[in-house]
Coordinates of C-alpha atoms and ligand atoms in Angstrom, one line a residue:
X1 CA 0.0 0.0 0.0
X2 CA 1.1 3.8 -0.7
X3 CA 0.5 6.0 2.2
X4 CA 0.0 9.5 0.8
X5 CA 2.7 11.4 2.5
X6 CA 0.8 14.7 3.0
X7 CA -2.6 15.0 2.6
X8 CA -4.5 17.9 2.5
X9 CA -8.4 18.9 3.5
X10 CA -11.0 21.4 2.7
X11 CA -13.5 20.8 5.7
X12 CA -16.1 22.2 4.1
X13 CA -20.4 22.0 4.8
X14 CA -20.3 22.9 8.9
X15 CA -22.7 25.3 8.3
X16 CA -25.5 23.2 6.6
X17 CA -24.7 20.7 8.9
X18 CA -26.2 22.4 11.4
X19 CA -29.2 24.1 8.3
X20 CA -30.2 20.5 8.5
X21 CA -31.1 20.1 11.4
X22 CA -32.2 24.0 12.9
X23 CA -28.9 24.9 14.7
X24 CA -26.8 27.8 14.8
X25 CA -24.3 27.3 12.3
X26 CA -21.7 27.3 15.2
X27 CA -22.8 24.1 16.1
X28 CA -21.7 22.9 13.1
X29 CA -18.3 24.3 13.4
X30 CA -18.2 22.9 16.9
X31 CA -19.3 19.1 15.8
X32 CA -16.7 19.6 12.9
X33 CA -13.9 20.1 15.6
X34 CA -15.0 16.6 17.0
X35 CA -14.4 15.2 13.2
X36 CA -11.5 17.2 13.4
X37 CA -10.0 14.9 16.7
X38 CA -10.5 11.7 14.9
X39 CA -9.2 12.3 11.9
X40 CA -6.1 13.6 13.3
X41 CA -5.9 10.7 15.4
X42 CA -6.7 8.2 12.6
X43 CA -3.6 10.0 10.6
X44 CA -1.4 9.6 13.2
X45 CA -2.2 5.8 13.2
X46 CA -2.1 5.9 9.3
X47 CA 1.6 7.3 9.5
X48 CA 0.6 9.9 7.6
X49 CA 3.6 12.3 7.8
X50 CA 1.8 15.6 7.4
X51 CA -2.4 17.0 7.5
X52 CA -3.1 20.3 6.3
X53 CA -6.9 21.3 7.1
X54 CA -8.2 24.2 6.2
X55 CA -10.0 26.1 9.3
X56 CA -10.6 29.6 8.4
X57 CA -9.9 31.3 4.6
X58 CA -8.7 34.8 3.7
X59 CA -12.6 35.4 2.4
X60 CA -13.7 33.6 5.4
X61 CA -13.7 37.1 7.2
X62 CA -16.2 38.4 5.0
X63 CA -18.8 36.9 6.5
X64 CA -20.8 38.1 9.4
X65 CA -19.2 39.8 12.2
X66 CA -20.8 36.9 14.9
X67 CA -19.9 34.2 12.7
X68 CA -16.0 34.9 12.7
X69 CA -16.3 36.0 16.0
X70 CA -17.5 33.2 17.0
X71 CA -15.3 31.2 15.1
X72 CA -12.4 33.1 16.9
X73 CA -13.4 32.0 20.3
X74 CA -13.7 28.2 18.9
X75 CA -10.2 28.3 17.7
X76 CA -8.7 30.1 20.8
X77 CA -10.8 27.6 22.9
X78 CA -9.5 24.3 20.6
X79 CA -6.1 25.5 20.9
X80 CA -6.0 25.8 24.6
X81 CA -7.9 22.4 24.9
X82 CA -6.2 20.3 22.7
X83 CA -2.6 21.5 23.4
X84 CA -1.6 18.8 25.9
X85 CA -3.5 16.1 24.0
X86 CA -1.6 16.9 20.9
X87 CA 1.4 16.7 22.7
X88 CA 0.6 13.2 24.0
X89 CA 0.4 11.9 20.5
X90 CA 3.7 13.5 19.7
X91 CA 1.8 16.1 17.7
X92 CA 3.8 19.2 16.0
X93 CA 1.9 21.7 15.0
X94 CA 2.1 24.4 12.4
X95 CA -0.3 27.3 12.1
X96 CA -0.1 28.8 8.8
X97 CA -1.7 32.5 7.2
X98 CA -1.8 35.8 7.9
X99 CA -2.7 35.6 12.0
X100 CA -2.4 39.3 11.8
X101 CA -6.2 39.4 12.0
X102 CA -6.6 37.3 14.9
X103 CA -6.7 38.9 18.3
X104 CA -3.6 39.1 20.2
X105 CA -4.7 36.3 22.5
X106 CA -5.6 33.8 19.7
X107 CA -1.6 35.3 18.0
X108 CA 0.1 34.7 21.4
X109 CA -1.5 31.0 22.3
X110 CA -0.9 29.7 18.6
X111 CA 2.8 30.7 19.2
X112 CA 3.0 28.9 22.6
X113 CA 1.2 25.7 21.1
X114 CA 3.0 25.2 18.5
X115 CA 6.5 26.3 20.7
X116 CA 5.1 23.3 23.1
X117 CA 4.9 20.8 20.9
X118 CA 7.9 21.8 18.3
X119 CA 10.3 19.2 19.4
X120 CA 7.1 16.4 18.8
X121 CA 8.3 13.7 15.7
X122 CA 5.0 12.0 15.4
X123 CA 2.6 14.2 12.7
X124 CA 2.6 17.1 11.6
X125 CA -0.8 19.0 11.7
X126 CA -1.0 22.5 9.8
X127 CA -3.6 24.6 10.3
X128 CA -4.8 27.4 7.7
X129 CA -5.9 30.1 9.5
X130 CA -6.7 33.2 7.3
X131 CA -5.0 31.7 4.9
X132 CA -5.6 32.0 0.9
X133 CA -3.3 30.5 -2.0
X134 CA -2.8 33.7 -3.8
X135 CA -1.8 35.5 -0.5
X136 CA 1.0 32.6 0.4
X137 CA 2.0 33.3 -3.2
X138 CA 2.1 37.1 -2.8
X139 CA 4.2 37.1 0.3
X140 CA 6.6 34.6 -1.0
X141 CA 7.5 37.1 -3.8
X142 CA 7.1 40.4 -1.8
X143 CA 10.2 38.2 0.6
X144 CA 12.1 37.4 -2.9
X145 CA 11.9 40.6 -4.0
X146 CA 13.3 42.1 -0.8
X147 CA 16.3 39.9 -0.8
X148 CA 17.0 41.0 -4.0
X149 CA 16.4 44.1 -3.1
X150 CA 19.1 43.7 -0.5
X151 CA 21.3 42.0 -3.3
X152 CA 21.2 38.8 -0.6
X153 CA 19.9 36.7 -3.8
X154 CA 20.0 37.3 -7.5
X155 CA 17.2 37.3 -9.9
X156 CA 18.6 34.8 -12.3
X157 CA 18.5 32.1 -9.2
X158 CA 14.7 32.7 -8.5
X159 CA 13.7 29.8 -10.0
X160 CA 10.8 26.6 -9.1
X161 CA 12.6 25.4 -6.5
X162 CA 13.9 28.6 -4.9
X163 CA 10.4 30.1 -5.3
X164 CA 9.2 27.0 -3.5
X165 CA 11.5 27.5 -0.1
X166 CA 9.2 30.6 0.6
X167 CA 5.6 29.3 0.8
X168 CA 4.2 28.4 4.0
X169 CA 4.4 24.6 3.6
X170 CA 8.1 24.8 2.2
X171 CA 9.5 22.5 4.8
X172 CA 6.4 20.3 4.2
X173 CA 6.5 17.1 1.5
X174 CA 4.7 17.2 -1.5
X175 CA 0.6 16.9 -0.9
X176 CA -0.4 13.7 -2.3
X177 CA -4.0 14.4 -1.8
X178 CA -6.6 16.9 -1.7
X179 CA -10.2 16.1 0.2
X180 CA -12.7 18.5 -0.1
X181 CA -16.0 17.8 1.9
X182 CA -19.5 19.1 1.6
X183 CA -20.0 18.1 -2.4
X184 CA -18.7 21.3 -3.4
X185 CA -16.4 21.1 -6.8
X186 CA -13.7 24.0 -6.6
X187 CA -10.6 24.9 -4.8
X188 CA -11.8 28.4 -2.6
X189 CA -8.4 29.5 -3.0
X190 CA -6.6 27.0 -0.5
X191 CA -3.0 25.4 -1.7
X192 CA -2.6 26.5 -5.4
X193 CA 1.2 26.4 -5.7
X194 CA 1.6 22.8 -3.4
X195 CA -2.0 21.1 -5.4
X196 CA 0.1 21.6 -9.2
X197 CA 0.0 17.0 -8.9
X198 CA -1.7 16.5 -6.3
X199 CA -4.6 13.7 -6.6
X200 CA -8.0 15.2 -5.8
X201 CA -10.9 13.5 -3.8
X202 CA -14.0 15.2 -2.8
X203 CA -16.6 13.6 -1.3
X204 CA -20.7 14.9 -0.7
X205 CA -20.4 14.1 3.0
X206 CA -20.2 17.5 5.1
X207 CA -17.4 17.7 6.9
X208 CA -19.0 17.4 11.0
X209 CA -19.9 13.5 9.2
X210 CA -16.5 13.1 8.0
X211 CA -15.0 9.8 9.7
X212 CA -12.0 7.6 10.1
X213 CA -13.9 5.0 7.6
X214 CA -14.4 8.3 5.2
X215 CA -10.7 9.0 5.4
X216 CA -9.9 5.5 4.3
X217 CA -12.3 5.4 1.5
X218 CA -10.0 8.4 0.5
X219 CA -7.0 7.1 0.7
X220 CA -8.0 3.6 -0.9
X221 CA -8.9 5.9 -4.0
X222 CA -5.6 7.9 -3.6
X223 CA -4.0 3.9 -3.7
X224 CA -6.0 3.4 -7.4
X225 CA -4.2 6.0 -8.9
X226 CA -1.8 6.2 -11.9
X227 CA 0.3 9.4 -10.7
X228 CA 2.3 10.0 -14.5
X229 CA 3.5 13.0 -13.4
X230 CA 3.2 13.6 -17.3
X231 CA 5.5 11.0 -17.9
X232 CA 4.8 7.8 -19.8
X233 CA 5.9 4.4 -18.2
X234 CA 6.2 3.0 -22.4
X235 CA 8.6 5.0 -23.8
X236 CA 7.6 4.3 -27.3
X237 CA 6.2 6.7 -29.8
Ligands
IPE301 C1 -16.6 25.2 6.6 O1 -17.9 25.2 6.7 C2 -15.9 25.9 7.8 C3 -15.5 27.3 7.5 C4 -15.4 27.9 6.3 C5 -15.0 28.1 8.6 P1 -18.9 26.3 6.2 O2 -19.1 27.3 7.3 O3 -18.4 26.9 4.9 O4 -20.2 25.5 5.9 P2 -21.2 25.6 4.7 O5 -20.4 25.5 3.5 O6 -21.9 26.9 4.8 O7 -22.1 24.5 4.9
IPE302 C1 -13.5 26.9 2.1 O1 -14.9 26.8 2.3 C2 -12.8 27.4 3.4 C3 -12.8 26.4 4.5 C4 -13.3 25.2 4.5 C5 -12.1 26.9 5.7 P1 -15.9 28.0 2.0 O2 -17.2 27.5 2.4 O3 -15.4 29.3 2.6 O4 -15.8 28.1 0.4 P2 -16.8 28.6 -0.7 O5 -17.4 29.8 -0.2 O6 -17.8 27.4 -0.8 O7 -16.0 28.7 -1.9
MG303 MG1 -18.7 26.4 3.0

């Protein structure tokens, strides 16, 4: 079997989760923290090496001033909770975006969490946290172009790989595999750069029913895969 390395998830469909049945839409995001728990746990088992989940999107803040402030307090409040826990499993964590929109207490506990459990070998969970593609891509090149700037790099050695040592998931491997919950068919501007092969999956299941089982109906596809890389195996015309 070919354990995808990295695997990567848009947890999307909290909020009509919760349509469904009459509930605030932060109960879905709440019962979608509970999917989040055993999935990490299942990856973990899976020796997966890294999960990247998408929590909260640069457009994300858009919406209505309750909803993302509510959605702050349930990340502040999972952070504090699930810090020792994590650290149990041998849990490293890496909280990626621009956390310059999150209130200082939500900037200074991500910094202590993931300085707790830096040291951890066991999986590496990544957080995206006002994170967008096009942003990681942005500030990559505004960094670039500062070196240069500064004559620390030249032009003529920006290249792929070089580009690639500034995005947020640089020190990261490859993501084998995208999920994307909640039926939806499109990417909402999560990993653009890191998704160029990446296999895709998405499944109609919203994300707070997302299970172990679902996870290894995904990977079982990801296992079914001819990844050609645009290469062909035959090498004859
Ligand atoms: C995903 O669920 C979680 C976040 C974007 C924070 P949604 O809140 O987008 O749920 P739906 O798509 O409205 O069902
Ligand atoms: C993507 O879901 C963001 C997260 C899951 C965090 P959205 O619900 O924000 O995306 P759209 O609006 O369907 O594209
Ligand atoms: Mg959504």
């Amino acid at each position: 079997m070919n354990t995808p390395k990295h695997i990567a998830i848009i947890m999307d469909g909290n909020g009509r989760w919760a349509s469904k049945r009459f509930l605030p839409r932060i109960q879905g995001h709440q019962k979608g923290v509970k999917a989040v728990r055993k999935v990490v746990k299942h990856c973990g088992k899976l020796g997966i090496e890294t999960l990247t989940l998408f929590a909260f999107s640069s457009e994300n803040k858009n919406r209505s001033n309750e909803e993302v402030s509510l959605l702050f307090k349930l990340f502040l409040s999972v952070l504090k909770q699930e810090v020792n826990k994590l650290n149990k499993h041998n849990v490293k964590l890496k909280i990626i975006g621009d956390l310059d929109l999150f209130p200082q207490e939500v900037q200074q506990t991500a910094v202590d969490a993931q300085a707790l459990l830096a040291n951890n070998t066991g999986l590496t969970l990544v957080i995206a946290a006002n994170y967008g593609g096009q942003w990681d891509i942005a500030q990559a090149a505004q960094q670039i172009a500062k070196r240069a700037a500064n004559n620390e790099i030249n032009v003529d050695d920006i290249n792929i790989d070089t580009f690639s040592q500034y995005l947020s998931l640089a020190d990261q491997p490859k993501v084998d595999l995208l999920i994307r919950t909640s039926g939806e068919l499109r990417i909402s501007n999560f990993l653009l750069w890191e998704i160029a092969y990446s296999e895709l999956y998405f499944t109609n299941t919203l994300w707070p029913d997302f299970s172990p089982a679902e996870l290894d109906k995904a990977v079982e596809s990801f296992n079914h895969r001819d990844r050609r890389f645009g290469e062909r195996k035959d090498k004859a015309c």
